[in-house]
Coordinates of C-alpha atoms and ligand atoms in Angstrom, one line a residue:
M3 CA 111.8 66.9 97.0
A4 CA 108.3 67.4 98.1
E5 CA 105.2 68.2 95.7
F6 CA 103.3 71.3 96.4
I7 CA 99.8 72.4 95.4
V8 CA 99.7 76.5 95.7
L9 CA 96.3 77.6 95.9
G10 CA 95.5 81.0 94.3
A11 CA 97.2 82.5 91.3
G12 CA 97.3 86.1 92.2
M13 CA 101.1 87.7 92.3
V14 CA 101.2 86.1 95.8
G15 CA 100.6 82.6 94.8
I16 CA 102.6 82.8 91.5
G17 CA 105.5 84.4 93.5
A18 CA 105.3 81.2 95.6
A19 CA 105.0 78.9 92.8
L20 CA 108.0 80.2 90.9
A21 CA 110.3 80.4 94.5
L22 CA 109.2 76.8 95.1
Q23 CA 109.9 75.9 91.4
A24 CA 113.6 77.5 91.7
R25 CA 114.1 75.1 94.7
G26 CA 113.4 72.0 92.8
H27 CA 109.8 71.2 94.0
A28 CA 107.0 69.9 91.7
V29 CA 104.3 72.7 91.9
T30 CA 100.7 72.8 90.7
V31 CA 98.9 76.1 91.1
L32 CA 95.1 76.1 91.4
D33 CA 92.8 78.8 90.9
R34 CA 89.0 79.4 89.9
S35 CA 89.8 81.6 87.4
A36 CA 92.7 82.6 85.4
P37 CA 96.3 84.1 86.8
G38 CA 95.9 87.7 87.5
T39 CA 92.6 88.4 87.3
E40 CA 91.6 89.4 90.9
T41 CA 93.1 91.9 93.3
S42 CA 96.4 91.5 91.6
H43 CA 94.7 92.8 88.6
G44 CA 92.7 95.6 89.7
N45 CA 95.6 97.5 91.7
A46 CA 97.6 100.9 91.2
G47 CA 100.1 98.6 89.8
V48 CA 103.0 100.2 92.2
I49 CA 106.1 98.1 93.2
Q50 CA 106.1 100.4 96.3
A51 CA 109.9 100.5 97.4
E52 CA 108.9 103.6 99.5
A53 CA 106.1 101.7 101.6
V54 CA 108.7 100.4 104.4
E55 CA 106.7 101.3 107.2
P56 CA 103.0 99.4 107.0
Y57 CA 100.2 101.7 107.3
A58 CA 99.1 102.0 110.7
I59 CA 95.5 103.8 111.5
P60 CA 96.5 107.5 112.3
R61 CA 96.3 108.2 115.9
D62 CA 95.6 112.4 115.7
L63 CA 92.3 113.3 116.5
A64 CA 91.9 115.4 113.5
T65 CA 92.4 112.6 111.0
L66 CA 90.2 110.5 113.0
F67 CA 87.3 113.3 113.1
S68 CA 87.8 113.5 109.2
Y69 CA 87.2 109.7 108.9
A70 CA 84.4 109.5 111.6
T71 CA 82.6 112.2 109.8
G72 CA 83.0 111.0 106.3
Q73 CA 85.2 114.5 105.4
S74 CA 87.9 112.3 104.0
N75 CA 88.0 110.4 100.7
D76 CA 90.8 107.9 102.3
V77 CA 88.5 106.0 104.3
L78 CA 84.6 105.2 103.9
W79 CA 82.7 103.1 106.6
H80 CA 79.4 102.4 106.9
L81 CA 77.0 101.8 110.0
R82 CA 75.7 98.5 108.9
D83 CA 79.0 96.9 108.5
L84 CA 80.7 98.4 111.8
P85 CA 79.4 95.1 113.8
A86 CA 81.5 92.9 111.5
V87 CA 84.5 95.0 111.1
A88 CA 85.0 96.5 114.6
P89 CA 86.7 93.5 116.2
A90 CA 89.2 93.2 113.9
L91 CA 89.5 97.1 113.5
W92 CA 90.0 97.0 117.0
R93 CA 93.0 94.9 117.3
Y94 CA 94.4 97.1 114.4
F95 CA 94.2 100.3 116.1
R96 CA 96.0 98.4 119.0
H97 CA 98.8 97.5 116.7
S98 CA 98.8 101.0 115.2
A99 CA 100.2 102.5 118.5
P100 CA 103.5 104.3 117.9
A101 CA 105.7 102.0 119.8
R102 CA 104.2 98.8 118.4
H103 CA 104.2 100.2 115.0
A104 CA 107.8 100.9 115.2
V105 CA 108.5 97.3 116.2
L106 CA 106.4 96.0 113.3
S107 CA 108.4 98.3 110.8
K108 CA 111.3 96.6 111.8
G109 CA 109.9 93.3 110.4
Y110 CA 108.3 94.8 107.5
A111 CA 111.2 97.0 106.1
P112 CA 113.4 94.2 105.0
L113 CA 110.6 92.6 102.6
V114 CA 109.9 95.9 101.0
L115 CA 113.4 96.7 100.4
S116 CA 114.3 93.8 98.7
A117 CA 111.0 93.9 96.6
T118 CA 112.5 95.3 93.3
A119 CA 115.4 93.0 93.2
D120 CA 113.1 90.1 93.9
H121 CA 110.7 91.2 90.9
A122 CA 113.9 92.0 88.5
P123 CA 115.0 88.7 87.4
L124 CA 111.2 87.6 87.2
I125 CA 110.6 90.6 84.8
A126 CA 114.0 89.9 82.7
A127 CA 113.0 86.0 82.4
S128 CA 109.5 86.5 81.3
E129 CA 110.3 89.5 78.9
S130 CA 107.8 91.7 80.8
E131 CA 109.9 95.0 80.6
A132 CA 107.4 96.7 78.3
L133 CA 105.1 96.6 81.4
I134 CA 107.3 98.3 83.9
R135 CA 108.1 101.7 84.3
R136 CA 111.1 102.7 86.7
T137 CA 109.9 106.4 87.2
G138 CA 108.9 106.1 90.9
L139 CA 105.8 107.2 92.5
G140 CA 104.6 110.9 92.9
E141 CA 102.9 111.9 95.9
L142 CA 101.0 115.4 94.7
Y143 CA 100.4 118.2 97.5
R144 CA 98.2 121.2 97.1
T145 CA 99.6 122.7 100.0
A146 CA 103.2 124.3 100.4
R147 CA 102.7 123.0 104.1
A148 CA 101.5 119.4 103.1
L149 CA 104.4 119.4 100.7
D150 CA 106.9 120.7 103.2
A151 CA 105.6 118.1 105.6
A152 CA 106.0 115.2 103.3
A153 CA 109.5 116.4 102.4
A154 CA 110.5 116.0 106.2
N155 CA 109.1 112.9 106.3
A156 CA 111.0 111.7 102.9
E157 CA 114.5 112.7 104.7
R158 CA 113.7 110.7 108.0
M159 CA 113.0 107.6 105.5
R160 CA 116.1 108.6 103.5
D161 CA 118.2 108.6 106.9
R162 CA 116.4 105.7 108.3
Y163 CA 116.1 103.4 105.2
G164 CA 118.3 105.0 102.6
L165 CA 115.3 105.8 100.1
G166 CA 115.5 108.3 97.6
S167 CA 113.4 111.2 97.0
E168 CA 113.3 114.7 95.1
V169 CA 110.9 117.6 95.5
L170 CA 109.7 118.9 92.3
T171 CA 108.0 122.4 91.8
G172 CA 106.9 124.6 89.2
S173 CA 108.9 124.1 85.9
A174 CA 110.6 120.7 87.1
L175 CA 107.5 119.4 87.9
A176 CA 105.7 120.7 84.8
E177 CA 108.7 119.0 82.8
A178 CA 108.2 115.7 84.7
E179 CA 104.3 115.5 84.3
P180 CA 103.0 117.8 81.4
A181 CA 99.9 116.2 82.0
L182 CA 99.4 118.0 85.2
N183 CA 97.9 121.5 85.1
G184 CA 96.0 121.8 88.5
P185 CA 96.8 123.7 91.8
L186 CA 99.7 121.9 93.0
A187 CA 102.2 123.3 95.3
G188 CA 104.6 120.2 94.2
M189 CA 105.3 116.5 93.9
L190 CA 107.3 114.4 96.4
L191 CA 108.7 111.9 94.3
W192 CA 109.9 108.4 95.7
T193 CA 112.6 107.6 93.1
D194 CA 113.0 104.0 94.0
S195 CA 109.7 102.7 93.3
W196 CA 108.8 101.0 89.8
S197 CA 105.3 100.5 88.3
S198 CA 103.3 98.6 86.0
S199 CA 101.2 99.6 83.2
D200 CA 99.2 96.2 83.5
P201 CA 99.2 94.2 87.1
G202 CA 97.2 91.7 85.8
A203 CA 99.1 91.0 82.6
L204 CA 102.6 90.9 84.7
T205 CA 101.3 88.7 87.1
R206 CA 100.1 86.6 83.8
A207 CA 103.5 87.0 82.4
Y208 CA 105.0 85.4 85.6
A209 CA 102.6 82.4 85.2
D210 CA 103.6 81.9 81.9
L211 CA 107.0 81.9 83.1
F212 CA 106.5 79.3 85.7
L213 CA 104.5 77.2 83.1
A214 CA 107.5 77.6 81.0
R215 CA 109.5 76.4 83.6
G216 CA 107.5 73.1 83.8
G217 CA 104.6 74.3 86.3
R218 CA 101.3 73.5 86.1
V219 CA 98.4 75.8 86.8
L220 CA 95.1 74.4 87.2
T221 CA 91.3 75.2 87.4
G222 CA 89.4 74.4 90.3
D223 CA 87.9 75.3 93.8
A224 CA 90.1 75.3 96.7
T225 CA 87.5 74.6 99.0
S226 CA 87.7 70.8 98.0
L227 CA 90.7 70.6 99.7
T228 CA 91.2 67.7 102.1
E229 CA 93.6 66.2 103.8
T230 CA 94.5 62.7 103.3
G231 CA 97.1 60.2 105.1
S232 CA 99.7 61.2 103.6
G233 CA 99.2 64.8 102.5
W234 CA 96.3 66.6 100.6
T235 CA 94.2 66.5 97.9
V236 CA 92.0 68.9 95.8
E237 CA 89.6 68.7 93.0
S238 CA 90.4 70.0 89.5
S239 CA 88.9 70.2 86.2
E240 CA 91.7 67.6 85.3
G241 CA 90.6 65.3 88.4
P242 CA 91.8 65.1 91.8
V243 CA 95.4 66.4 92.2
E244 CA 97.6 65.1 95.3
A245 CA 100.5 66.5 97.2
S246 CA 102.5 66.2 100.4
D247 CA 102.3 70.2 100.8
V248 CA 100.1 72.9 100.1
V249 CA 100.4 76.6 100.4
V250 CA 97.0 78.8 100.8
A251 CA 97.8 81.9 98.7
L252 CA 94.4 82.8 98.2
G253 CA 94.5 86.7 99.3
P254 CA 91.1 87.9 100.6
W255 CA 89.6 84.8 100.5
S256 CA 92.2 82.9 102.7
P257 CA 90.4 83.2 105.9
D258 CA 87.2 81.4 104.1
L259 CA 89.6 78.1 103.4
L260 CA 91.2 78.2 106.6
A261 CA 87.9 78.1 109.0
P262 CA 86.7 75.0 108.9
L263 CA 90.4 73.5 109.5
G264 CA 90.2 75.6 112.8
Y265 CA 92.0 78.8 112.0
R266 CA 90.0 82.1 113.1
I267 CA 92.1 84.8 110.7
H268 CA 90.8 88.5 111.7
M269 CA 90.9 90.0 108.1
I270 CA 90.3 93.5 107.5
W271 CA 88.8 93.8 103.8
K272 CA 90.0 97.2 102.5
R273 CA 87.7 97.5 99.5
G274 CA 89.3 99.4 96.7
Y275 CA 87.9 100.4 93.6
H276 CA 89.2 101.6 90.3
G277 CA 87.7 103.1 87.0
H278 CA 89.8 104.2 83.6
F279 CA 89.5 107.2 81.7
N280 CA 90.7 108.3 78.5
A281 CA 92.8 111.3 79.4
P282 CA 94.7 112.7 76.3
T283 CA 98.0 113.1 78.0
P284 CA 99.1 110.0 80.0
L285 CA 101.3 110.3 83.3
N286 CA 104.8 109.0 83.6
R287 CA 104.3 107.5 86.9
P288 CA 101.6 106.6 89.4
C289 CA 100.6 110.0 91.3
L290 CA 98.8 109.7 94.7
D291 CA 96.7 112.9 95.1
D292 CA 97.2 112.7 99.3
A293 CA 94.6 115.3 100.0
N294 CA 92.1 112.8 97.9
G295 CA 93.2 109.4 98.7
I296 CA 93.2 108.2 94.9
V297 CA 96.3 107.2 93.1
M298 CA 96.0 107.9 89.1
S299 CA 98.0 106.1 86.7
S300 CA 98.6 105.3 83.0
M301 CA 97.8 102.0 82.3
T302 CA 97.0 99.7 79.1
R303 CA 93.0 100.5 79.3
G304 CA 93.5 104.2 80.1
L305 CA 94.3 106.3 83.2
R306 CA 93.2 104.1 86.2
I307 CA 92.2 106.1 89.5
T308 CA 92.1 103.8 92.5
T309 CA 90.4 104.8 95.4
G310 CA 91.5 104.3 99.3
A311 CA 89.8 101.9 102.0
E312 CA 86.1 101.2 102.1
L313 CA 85.8 99.5 105.2
V314 CA 83.1 96.4 104.5
G315 CA 82.2 92.7 104.8
R316 CA 83.5 91.4 101.6
N317 CA 80.0 90.7 99.9
A318 CA 78.9 94.2 100.8
P319 CA 77.1 96.0 98.0
R320 CA 79.2 98.4 96.0
T321 CA 79.2 102.0 96.2
L322 CA 81.1 104.3 93.7
R323 CA 81.1 107.1 96.2
Q324 CA 85.1 107.2 96.9
L325 CA 85.5 106.8 92.9
E326 CA 83.1 109.6 92.1
R327 CA 84.7 112.0 94.9
G328 CA 88.2 110.7 93.3
Q329 CA 87.2 111.6 89.9
R330 CA 85.9 115.0 90.8
A331 CA 89.6 115.6 92.7
A332 CA 91.4 114.0 89.9
R333 CA 89.6 116.5 87.2
E334 CA 91.3 119.7 89.2
L335 CA 94.5 118.1 88.3
L336 CA 94.4 117.2 84.8
D337 CA 92.4 116.5 81.7
L338 CA 90.9 112.9 82.5
G339 CA 88.8 112.7 79.3
A340 CA 85.8 110.6 79.4
P341 CA 85.4 107.5 81.2
V342 CA 86.3 104.3 79.6
P343 CA 82.8 102.1 79.2
D344 CA 82.6 99.1 81.6
S345 CA 86.0 99.7 83.0
T346 CA 85.0 99.9 87.0
W347 CA 86.1 97.3 89.2
H348 CA 86.5 96.5 93.0
G349 CA 88.6 94.6 95.0
H350 CA 89.8 94.0 98.7
R351 CA 93.2 94.6 100.1
P352 CA 93.7 91.5 102.4
C353 CA 95.0 93.1 105.6
L354 CA 95.9 92.0 108.8
P355 CA 95.5 93.6 112.2
D356 CA 99.0 93.7 112.6
M357 CA 100.0 94.8 109.2
L358 CA 102.7 92.1 108.3
P359 CA 101.7 89.2 105.9
L360 CA 101.6 85.5 107.4
V361 CA 104.0 83.5 105.9
G362 CA 105.2 80.3 106.9
A363 CA 104.0 76.7 108.3
A364 CA 100.3 76.5 109.4
P365 CA 100.9 75.7 113.3
R366 CA 98.3 72.6 113.5
H367 CA 98.7 70.9 110.1
R368 CA 101.4 68.9 108.5
G369 CA 102.3 70.0 105.1
L370 CA 100.3 73.0 105.2
W371 CA 101.6 76.5 104.5
F372 CA 100.5 80.2 104.9
D373 CA 101.5 83.0 102.3
F374 CA 98.5 85.4 102.6
G375 CA 97.6 89.0 104.1
H376 CA 99.7 91.1 102.1
G377 CA 97.2 94.3 102.5
H378 CA 98.1 97.2 100.7
Q379 CA 101.8 95.9 99.3
G380 CA 100.8 92.2 97.9
F381 CA 101.6 93.4 94.4
T382 CA 105.0 94.6 95.7
L383 CA 105.5 91.6 97.8
G384 CA 104.5 88.4 96.1
P385 CA 107.9 87.5 94.7
T386 CA 109.5 88.5 98.2
T387 CA 107.4 86.4 100.4
G388 CA 107.4 83.5 97.9
R389 CA 111.2 83.5 98.2
L390 CA 110.9 83.7 102.0
L391 CA 108.4 80.7 102.3
A392 CA 110.8 78.5 100.2
D393 CA 113.7 79.5 102.8
I394 CA 111.2 78.5 105.5
V395 CA 110.2 75.4 103.7
E396 CA 114.0 74.4 103.7
G397 CA 114.4 75.4 107.1
Q398 CA 116.2 78.5 106.8
T399 CA 115.0 80.8 109.3
D400 CA 115.9 84.3 110.9
A401 CA 114.5 87.4 112.6
V402 CA 112.8 88.2 109.0
T403 CA 111.0 85.0 108.8
A404 CA 110.1 85.1 112.5
A405 CA 108.5 88.1 112.3
L406 CA 106.0 86.7 109.3
S407 CA 105.5 83.4 111.4
P408 CA 101.8 82.2 112.1
A409 CA 103.1 80.1 115.1
L410 CA 104.8 83.2 116.6
R411 CA 101.9 85.3 115.9
G412 CA 99.5 83.0 117.9
V413 CA 97.7 82.0 115.1
Ligands
LIG521 C1 92.5 99.5 94.9 C2 93.6 98.3 95.1 C3 95.1 99.2 94.7 C4 96.0 98.5 95.5 N1 97.3 98.8 94.9 C5 98.4 98.3 95.1 C6 99.7 98.6 94.5 O1 100.1 99.8 94.3 N2 101.1 98.1 94.8 C7 100.9 96.6 95.6 O2 101.8 96.3 95.9 N3 99.6 96.6 96.2 C8 98.4 97.0 95.9 N4 97.4 96.8 96.3 C9 97.3 95.5 97.1 C10 97.3 94.3 96.5 O3 96.6 94.4 95.2 C11 96.9 92.8 97.1 O4 97.6 92.9 98.1 C12 97.6 91.8 96.3 O5 97.3 91.7 95.0 C13 97.1 90.5 96.8 O6 97.7 89.6 95.9 P1 97.3 87.8 96.4 O7 97.7 86.8 95.2 O8 97.2 87.5 97.5 O9 95.4 88.0 95.9 P2 94.6 87.7 94.3 O10 95.2 88.7 93.7 O11 93.3 88.3 95.0 O12 94.8 86.3 94.3 C14 94.2 85.1 94.9 C15 93.5 84.2 94.3 O13 92.8 83.3 94.6 C16 91.6 82.9 93.7 N5 90.6 82.4 94.7 C17 89.8 82.7 95.6 N6 89.2 81.9 96.0 C18 89.6 80.6 95.5 C19 88.9 79.3 95.5 N7 87.8 79.1 96.5 N8 89.3 78.2 94.9 C20 89.9 78.9 93.9 N9 90.9 79.9 93.7 C21 90.2 81.0 94.6 C22 91.0 84.1 93.3 O14 90.6 83.6 92.0 C23 92.3 84.8 93.0 O15 93.0 84.6 91.7 C24 96.1 97.3 96.1 C25 94.8 97.1 96.1 C26 93.6 97.1 95.9 C27 92.4 96.8 96.2

């Protein structure tokens, strides 16, 4: 069995490490910080069974106009960053054409549809049940028109993918979410989605499971990776680590590692922010305020608000504009309470223009494997793409793995 180094200890790297370990490989995970402390910590914590169709750039002029003029809180862009982000965005726009998006959704849906089933044994084995809610994901709508449109879409999703949903209004909504007291037409509840009250802690619990099963987690800088005659070596705080095979699971930082090896990855870093608040009444499930591009979810540190996408260079200065606007919107819907001090964060959804993660063999290097680019759903998909990567390593390929293949996608 090959020896693997997995670079990156987010949900994706830990998911891959557990899957490779389960197939009998000796696996070392290397990260510059502790597991689950970056993007896999800061997200909205939804295991998104409903997200079977990847998020495309909308094509209707009204939405594009609201993005361009800064009216929508979903997307924020800056003239300063436009030259850097425009080439990847243009590719993303082209992949968002309806016919192309339909093809990409065929590749994406099987991944998302197996995500809760792939998390379930890890939740059980890591004894993480207390971090999990199986109460769905709520989408909140302020007008009857928007709620009706969401309900019609949910019916289409039920017919096409078998996804469960309910529409809650009036007393049913009040019973489901006593914290909500604002001007709402209702909630579209996706019943199959799960969520975590602490996504970083869940990632760390999976990392502890990996350790308990005999894995190693070391501290080190992945950019020290070098190719040797027989494989790869990387520097760690415990000295050099050698292996025949390496998995790149560095999320938003994956392109940095791969550029010197000759792989140009067009990544769109969709920055998101979070902040926590001392809301007196918790929400029973994550709730998306559709009109304001925020998700509100009760977490260990308080009620977490996460924002939509800020299109920036990864090292651009932070602007709390979307979070402040989201906070004002949230206060219309519930008693948010005071902000929890020092609890704001930002990170980047590692999005690829064709909206699918890259999973499989690097086209031009022996023993180098990709598992990154999970965009909006890496917390959902880490265990699933880990399992698929382990299949690919064993030579098991099919239509699902072909859709993710770096070689077939021209990397
Ligand atoms: C605001 C927001 C909300 C989101 N909500 C959801 C959600 O509800 N559901 C969902 O499924 N997804 C969500 N996502 C997306 C999800 O968080 C990401 O897709 C996922 O966390 C990516 O996981 P990862 O393991 O690839 O990356 P990360 O978790 O970022 O892990 C990458 C690791 O690489 C390490 N690293 C980087 N460079 C080096 C180096 N040179 N040397 C060593 N280590 C290095 C980092 O320390 C880090 O631990 C959200 C994202 C954001 C920003």
